[in-house]
């Protein structure tokens, strides 16, 4: 009963490096999301997808890219990592998208950029 | 942009006490939700509210959708140690392909056995 799986759980990057955070869900959900959580702050939406081949920007998309080639996978790519991207990243999915707000979250990926 | 004001920011309580927290906004929302985040985990949905004035319970948790549609309250009765975590409110406005879901900054709950 995996739900939403994120890898890696922890990663340290040097400034300017690139990496991809992986997200997979096994619930056949069409809607998937990437959020970032900074200490003492709520969750901010980075990118979302309403189905395979369709992605769109959220509130804080700068410095990130996404793709959605399958229903199951929604990777988040960081290009030219900066200290401001130090955060905990959460992937989420939903069966009913924007109409309900009912999201299933992964366990998070903690990224530190030094 | 829209913001949610969640209070209190943190609470230290004794096991067995009741807990109240709330979320307010200057904007109207169509749906209010409450999530809980355990340490080191992702948020988990506790309660979703879809109508103004709605009062919904989930075990020891009770949440209400304010009549003005600008606020919501969460109460936890007879707290236990496993209630420890961060509680997030979220407000949703319909529209667009994914709606507009806004999260509060969270209330961190600590329970003393």
CSV table of N, CA, C and O in Angstrom, one decimal, chain A residues 22-109:
chain,number,residue,atom,x,y,z
A,22,UNK,N,12.4,12.5,-7.4
A,22,UNK,CA,11.4,11.6,-8.0
A,22,UNK,C,10.1,11.5,-7.2
A,22,UNK,O,10.2,11.6,-6.0
A,23,UNK,N,9.0,11.3,-7.9
A,23,UNK,CA,7.7,11.1,-7.2
A,23,UNK,C,6.9,10.1,-8.0
A,23,UNK,O,6.8,10.3,-9.3
A,24,UNK,N,6.4,9.1,-7.4
A,24,UNK,CA,5.6,8.1,-8.0
A,24,UNK,C,4.4,7.8,-7.1
A,24,UNK,O,4.5,7.7,-5.9
A,25,UNK,N,3.2,7.7,-7.8
A,25,UNK,CA,2.0,7.3,-7.0
A,25,UNK,C,1.4,6.1,-7.7
A,25,UNK,O,1.4,6.0,-8.9
A,26,UNK,N,0.8,5.2,-6.9
A,26,UNK,CA,0.2,4.0,-7.4
A,26,UNK,C,-1.3,3.9,-7.2
A,26,UNK,O,-1.9,2.9,-7.2
A,27,UNK,N,-1.9,5.1,-7.1
A,27,UNK,CA,-3.3,5.2,-6.9
A,27,UNK,C,-4.1,5.6,-8.1
A,27,UNK,O,-5.3,5.8,-8.1
A,28,UNK,N,-3.4,5.7,-9.3
A,28,UNK,CA,-4.0,6.0,-10.5
A,28,UNK,C,-4.7,7.4,-10.5
A,28,UNK,O,-5.7,7.6,-11.2
A,29,UNK,N,-4.0,8.3,-9.7
A,29,UNK,CA,-4.6,9.7,-9.6
A,29,UNK,C,-4.1,10.5,-10.8
A,29,UNK,O,-2.9,10.4,-11.2
A,30,UNK,N,-5.0,11.3,-11.4
A,30,UNK,CA,-4.7,12.1,-12.5
A,30,UNK,C,-3.9,13.4,-12.1
A,30,UNK,O,-3.0,13.9,-12.8
A,31,UNK,N,-4.2,13.9,-10.9
A,31,UNK,CA,-3.7,15.2,-10.4
A,31,UNK,C,-2.5,15.0,-9.5
A,31,UNK,O,-2.5,14.2,-8.6
A,32,UNK,N,-1.4,15.7,-9.8
A,32,UNK,CA,-0.2,15.6,-9.0
A,32,UNK,C,0.4,17.0,-8.8
A,32,UNK,O,0.2,17.9,-9.6
A,33,UNK,N,1.1,17.1,-7.7
A,33,UNK,CA,1.5,18.5,-7.2
A,33,UNK,C,2.9,18.4,-6.6
A,33,UNK,O,3.3,17.4,-6.0
A,34,UNK,N,3.7,19.5,-6.7
A,34,UNK,CA,4.9,19.6,-5.9
A,34,UNK,C,4.8,20.9,-5.1
A,34,UNK,O,4.4,22.0,-5.6
A,35,UNK,N,5.0,20.7,-3.8
A,35,UNK,CA,5.0,21.8,-2.8
A,35,UNK,C,6.4,21.9,-2.2
A,35,UNK,O,7.1,20.9,-2.1
A,36,UNK,N,6.7,23.1,-1.7
A,36,UNK,CA,7.9,23.2,-0.8
A,36,UNK,C,7.4,23.8,0.5
A,36,UNK,O,6.5,24.6,0.6
A,37,UNK,N,8.1,23.4,1.6
A,37,UNK,CA,7.8,23.8,2.9
A,37,UNK,C,9.0,24.3,3.6
A,37,UNK,O,10.0,23.6,3.8
A,38,UNK,N,9.0,25.6,3.9
A,38,UNK,CA,10.1,26.3,4.6
A,38,UNK,C,9.7,26.4,6.1
A,38,UNK,O,8.5,26.4,6.4
A,39,UNK,N,10.7,26.4,7.0
A,39,UNK,CA,10.5,26.4,8.4
A,39,UNK,C,9.5,27.5,8.9
A,39,UNK,O,9.6,28.6,8.5
A,40,UNK,N,8.5,27.1,9.6
A,40,UNK,CA,7.5,28.1,10.1
A,40,UNK,C,6.5,28.6,9.0
A,40,UNK,O,5.8,29.5,9.3
A,41,UNK,N,6.6,28.0,7.9
A,41,UNK,CA,5.8,28.5,6.8
A,41,UNK,C,4.8,27.4,6.3
A,41,UNK,O,5.0,26.3,6.6
A,42,UNK,N,3.8,27.8,5.6
A,42,UNK,CA,2.9,26.8,5.1
A,42,UNK,C,3.5,26.2,3.8
A,42,UNK,O,4.7,26.4,3.5
A,43,UNK,N,2.7,25.5,3.1
A,43,UNK,CA,3.1,24.8,1.9
A,43,UNK,C,2.9,25.8,0.7
A,43,UNK,O,1.8,26.3,0.6
A,44,UNK,N,3.9,25.9,-0.1
A,44,UNK,CA,3.8,26.7,-1.3
A,44,UNK,C,3.8,25.8,-2.6
A,44,UNK,O,4.7,25.0,-2.7
A,45,UNK,N,2.9,26.0,-3.5
A,45,UNK,CA,2.8,25.2,-4.7
A,45,UNK,C,3.8,25.6,-5.7
A,45,UNK,O,3.9,26.8,-6.1
A,46,UNK,N,4.6,24.6,-6.2
A,46,UNK,CA,5.7,24.9,-7.2
A,46,UNK,C,5.1,24.7,-8.6
A,46,UNK,O,5.1,25.5,-9.5
A,47,UNK,N,4.7,23.4,-8.9
A,47,UNK,CA,4.1,23.0,-10.1
A,47,UNK,C,3.0,22.0,-9.9
A,47,UNK,O,3.0,21.4,-8.8
A,48,UNK,N,2.1,21.9,-10.8
A,48,UNK,CA,1.1,20.8,-10.7
A,48,UNK,C,0.8,20.2,-12.1
A,48,UNK,O,1.2,20.8,-13.1
A,49,UNK,N,0.1,19.1,-12.1
A,49,UNK,CA,-0.2,18.4,-13.4
A,49,UNK,C,-1.6,17.8,-13.3
A,49,UNK,O,-1.9,17.2,-12.2
A,50,UNK,N,-2.4,18.0,-14.3
A,50,UNK,CA,-3.8,17.5,-14.3
A,50,UNK,C,-3.9,16.2,-15.1
A,50,UNK,O,-4.9,15.6,-15.2
A,51,UNK,N,-2.7,15.7,-15.6
A,51,UNK,CA,-2.7,14.4,-16.3
A,51,UNK,C,-1.4,14.3,-17.1
A,51,UNK,O,-0.7,15.3,-17.2
A,52,UNK,N,-1.2,13.1,-17.6
A,52,UNK,CA,0.0,12.9,-18.4
A,52,UNK,C,0.1,13.9,-19.5
A,52,UNK,O,-0.9,14.1,-20.3
A,53,UNK,N,1.3,14.5,-19.7
A,53,UNK,CA,1.5,15.4,-20.7
A,53,UNK,C,1.1,16.9,-20.5
A,53,UNK,O,1.3,17.8,-21.3
A,54,UNK,N,0.5,17.1,-19.3
A,54,UNK,CA,0.0,18.5,-19.0
A,54,UNK,C,0.6,18.9,-17.6
A,54,UNK,O,0.3,18.3,-16.6
A,55,UNK,N,1.3,20.0,-17.7
A,55,UNK,CA,1.8,20.6,-16.4
A,55,UNK,C,1.6,22.1,-16.4
A,55,UNK,O,1.4,22.7,-17.5
A,56,UNK,N,1.6,22.7,-15.2
A,56,UNK,CA,1.4,24.2,-15.2
A,56,UNK,C,2.1,24.7,-13.9
A,56,UNK,O,2.3,23.9,-13.0
A,57,UNK,N,2.4,26.0,-13.9
A,57,UNK,CA,3.1,26.6,-12.8
A,57,UNK,C,2.2,26.9,-11.7
A,57,UNK,O,1.0,27.2,-11.8
A,58,UNK,N,2.8,26.8,-10.5
A,58,UNK,CA,2.1,27.2,-9.3
A,58,UNK,C,2.6,28.6,-8.8
A,58,UNK,O,2.9,29.4,-9.6
A,59,UNK,N,2.6,28.7,-7.5
A,59,UNK,CA,3.0,30.0,-6.9
A,59,UNK,C,4.4,30.4,-7.0
A,59,UNK,O,4.8,31.5,-7.2
A,60,UNK,N,5.3,29.3,-6.9
A,60,UNK,CA,6.8,29.6,-6.8
A,60,UNK,C,7.5,28.7,-7.8
A,60,UNK,O,8.3,27.9,-7.3
A,61,UNK,N,7.4,28.8,-9.1
A,61,UNK,CA,8.0,27.9,-10.0
A,61,UNK,C,9.4,28.2,-10.4
A,61,UNK,O,10.1,27.3,-11.0
A,62,UNK,N,9.9,29.4,-10.1
A,62,UNK,CA,11.2,29.8,-10.6
A,62,UNK,C,12.4,28.9,-10.1
A,62,UNK,O,12.5,28.7,-8.9
A,63,UNK,N,13.2,28.4,-11.0
A,63,UNK,CA,14.3,27.6,-10.6
A,63,UNK,C,14.0,26.1,-10.7
A,63,UNK,O,14.8,25.3,-10.4
A,64,UNK,N,12.8,25.8,-11.1
A,64,UNK,CA,12.3,24.4,-11.2
A,64,UNK,C,11.7,24.0,-12.5
A,64,UNK,O,11.2,24.9,-13.2
A,65,UNK,N,11.7,22.7,-12.8
A,65,UNK,CA,11.0,22.3,-14.0
A,65,UNK,C,10.4,20.9,-13.7
A,65,UNK,O,10.9,20.2,-12.8
A,66,UNK,N,9.3,20.6,-14.4
A,66,UNK,CA,8.7,19.3,-14.2
A,66,UNK,C,8.3,18.7,-15.6
A,66,UNK,O,8.4,19.4,-16.6
A,67,UNK,N,8.0,17.4,-15.5
A,67,UNK,CA,7.5,16.7,-16.7
A,67,UNK,C,6.5,15.7,-16.2
A,67,UNK,O,6.6,15.2,-15.0
A,68,UNK,N,5.6,15.2,-17.0
A,68,UNK,CA,4.6,14.2,-16.7
A,68,UNK,C,4.4,13.3,-17.9
A,68,UNK,O,3.5,13.5,-18.7
A,69,UNK,N,5.3,12.3,-18.0
A,69,UNK,CA,5.2,11.4,-19.2
A,69,UNK,C,4.2,10.3,-18.9
A,69,UNK,O,3.7,9.7,-19.9
A,70,UNK,N,4.0,9.9,-17.7
A,70,UNK,CA,3.1,8.9,-17.3
A,70,UNK,C,2.2,9.3,-16.2
A,70,UNK,O,2.4,10.3,-15.5
A,71,UNK,N,1.1,8.6,-16.0
A,71,UNK,CA,0.2,9.0,-14.9
A,71,UNK,C,0.9,8.8,-13.5
A,71,UNK,O,0.6,9.6,-12.6
A,72,UNK,N,1.8,7.8,-13.4
A,72,UNK,CA,2.4,7.5,-12.1
A,72,UNK,C,3.5,8.4,-11.7
A,72,UNK,O,3.7,8.7,-10.5
A,73,UNK,N,4.2,9.0,-12.6
A,73,UNK,CA,5.5,9.7,-12.2
A,73,UNK,C,5.4,11.2,-12.5
A,73,UNK,O,4.9,11.7,-13.6
A,74,UNK,N,6.0,12.0,-11.6
A,74,UNK,CA,6.0,13.4,-11.7
A,74,UNK,C,7.3,14.0,-11.1
A,74,UNK,O,7.3,14.5,-10.0
A,75,UNK,N,8.4,13.9,-11.8
A,75,UNK,CA,9.7,14.3,-11.3
A,75,UNK,C,9.8,15.8,-11.3
A,75,UNK,O,9.3,16.5,-12.2
A,76,UNK,N,10.5,16.3,-10.3
A,76,UNK,CA,10.8,17.8,-10.2
A,76,UNK,C,12.3,18.0,-10.4
A,76,UNK,O,13.1,17.4,-9.7
A,77,UNK,N,12.7,18.8,-11.3
A,77,UNK,CA,14.1,19.1,-11.6
A,77,UNK,C,14.5,20.4,-11.1
A,77,UNK,O,13.8,21.4,-11.3
A,78,UNK,N,15.6,20.4,-10.4
A,78,UNK,CA,16.2,21.7,-10.0
A,78,UNK,C,17.5,21.9,-10.8
A,78,UNK,O,18.4,21.1,-10.9
A,79,UNK,N,17.5,23.1,-11.5
A,79,UNK,CA,18.6,23.4,-12.3
A,79,UNK,C,19.4,24.5,-11.6
A,79,UNK,O,18.8,25.4,-11.1
A,80,UNK,N,20.7,24.4,-11.6
A,80,UNK,CA,21.5,25.4,-11.0
A,80,UNK,C,21.1,25.8,-9.5
A,80,UNK,O,20.6,26.8,-9.2
A,81,UNK,N,21.2,24.8,-8.6
A,81,UNK,CA,20.7,24.9,-7.3
A,81,UNK,C,21.3,26.1,-6.6
A,81,UNK,O,22.5,26.5,-6.7
A,82,UNK,N,20.4,26.8,-5.8
A,82,UNK,CA,20.8,28.0,-5.0
A,82,UNK,C,20.4,27.8,-3.6
A,82,UNK,O,19.5,27.0,-3.3
A,83,UNK,N,21.1,28.5,-2.6
A,83,UNK,CA,20.7,28.3,-1.2
A,83,UNK,C,19.2,28.5,-0.9
A,83,UNK,O,18.7,27.9,0.0
A,84,UNK,N,18.6,29.4,-1.7
A,84,UNK,CA,17.2,29.7,-1.5
A,84,UNK,C,16.3,28.5,-1.7
A,84,UNK,O,15.1,28.5,-1.4
A,85,UNK,N,16.8,27.5,-2.4
A,85,UNK,CA,16.1,26.3,-2.7
A,85,UNK,C,16.2,25.2,-1.5
A,85,UNK,O,15.7,24.1,-1.6
A,86,UNK,N,17.0,25.5,-0.5
A,86,UNK,CA,17.0,24.7,0.7
A,86,UNK,C,15.6,24.6,1.3
A,86,UNK,O,15.0,25.7,1.7
A,87,UNK,N,15.0,23.4,1.4
A,87,UNK,CA,13.7,23.3,1.8
A,87,UNK,C,13.3,21.8,1.9
A,87,UNK,O,14.1,21.0,1.6
A,88,UNK,N,12.1,21.6,2.4
A,88,UNK,CA,11.5,20.2,2.3
A,88,UNK,C,10.5,20.2,1.2
A,88,UNK,O,9.6,21.1,1.2
A,89,UNK,N,10.6,19.3,0.3
A,89,UNK,CA,9.8,19.2,-0.9
A,89,UNK,C,8.8,18.1,-0.7
A,89,UNK,O,9.2,16.9,-0.4
A,90,UNK,N,7.5,18.3,-1.0
A,90,UNK,CA,6.5,17.3,-0.9
A,90,UNK,C,5.8,17.2,-2.2
A,90,UNK,O,5.4,18.2,-2.8
A,91,UNK,N,5.6,15.9,-2.6
A,91,UNK,CA,4.8,15.6,-3.8
A,91,UNK,C,3.5,15.1,-3.3
A,91,UNK,O,3.4,14.5,-2.2
A,92,UNK,N,2.4,15.4,-4.0
A,92,UNK,CA,1.1,15.0,-3.6
A,92,UNK,C,0.3,14.6,-4.8
A,92,UNK,O,0.6,15.0,-5.9
A,93,UNK,N,-0.8,13.9,-4.6
A,93,UNK,CA,-1.7,13.5,-5.7
A,93,UNK,C,-3.1,13.6,-5.2
A,93,UNK,O,-3.4,13.6,-4.0
A,94,UNK,N,-4.0,13.6,-6.2
A,94,UNK,CA,-5.4,13.7,-5.9
A,94,UNK,C,-6.2,13.0,-7.0
A,94,UNK,O,-5.9,13.1,-8.2
A,95,UNK,N,-7.3,12.4,-6.6
A,95,UNK,CA,-8.2,11.8,-7.6
A,95,UNK,C,-9.1,12.8,-8.2
A,95,UNK,O,-9.6,12.6,-9.3
A,96,UNK,N,-9.4,13.8,-7.5
A,96,UNK,CA,-10.5,14.8,-7.9
A,96,UNK,C,-10.0,16.2,-8.1
A,96,UNK,O,-10.7,17.1,-8.2
A,97,UNK,N,-8.7,16.4,-8.1
A,97,UNK,CA,-8.1,17.6,-8.5
A,97,UNK,C,-8.6,18.8,-7.7
A,97,UNK,O,-8.7,18.7,-6.5
A,98,UNK,N,-8.7,19.9,-8.4
A,98,UNK,CA,-9.0,21.2,-7.7
A,98,UNK,C,-10.3,21.3,-7.0
A,98,UNK,O,-10.5,22.2,-6.2
A,99,UNK,N,-11.2,20.4,-7.2
A,99,UNK,CA,-12.5,20.5,-6.7
A,99,UNK,C,-12.7,20.2,-5.2
A,99,UNK,O,-13.7,20.6,-4.6
A,100,UNK,N,-11.7,19.5,-4.6
A,100,UNK,CA,-11.9,19.1,-3.2
A,100,UNK,C,-10.8,19.5,-2.3
A,100,UNK,O,-11.0,19.7,-1.1
A,101,UNK,N,-9.6,19.7,-2.8
A,101,UNK,CA,-8.5,20.0,-1.9
A,101,UNK,C,-8.0,18.8,-1.2
A,101,UNK,O,-7.1,18.9,-0.3
A,102,UNK,N,-8.5,17.6,-1.5
A,102,UNK,CA,-8.1,16.4,-0.7
A,102,UNK,C,-6.9,15.8,-1.4
A,102,UNK,O,-7.0,15.1,-2.4
A,103,UNK,N,-5.8,16.0,-0.8
A,103,UNK,CA,-4.5,15.6,-1.3
A,103,UNK,C,-3.9,14.5,-0.5
A,103,UNK,O,-4.0,14.4,0.7
A,104,UNK,N,-3.1,13.6,-1.2
A,104,UNK,CA,-2.3,12.5,-0.5
A,104,UNK,C,-0.9,12.9,-0.7
A,104,UNK,O,-0.4,13.1,-1.9
A,105,UNK,N,-0.2,13.1,0.4
A,105,UNK,CA,1.2,13.6,0.3
A,105,UNK,C,2.2,12.4,0.5
A,105,UNK,O,1.9,11.4,1.2
A,106,UNK,N,3.4,12.6,-0.1
A,106,UNK,CA,4.5,11.7,0.2
A,106,UNK,C,5.2,12.1,1.5
A,106,UNK,O,4.7,13.1,2.1
A,107,UNK,N,6.3,11.4,1.8
A,107,UNK,CA,6.9,11.7,3.1
A,107,UNK,C,7.9,12.9,3.1
A,107,UNK,O,8.4,13.3,4.1
A,108,UNK,N,8.1,13.4,1.9
A,108,UNK,CA,9.0,14.6,1.8
A,108,UNK,C,10.4,14.2,1.4
A,108,UNK,O,10.9,13.1,1.7
A,109,UNK,N,11.1,15.2,0.8
A,109,UNK,CA,12.5,15.1,0.4
A,109,UNK,C,13.2,16.4,1.0
A,109,UNK,O,12.8,17.5,0.6
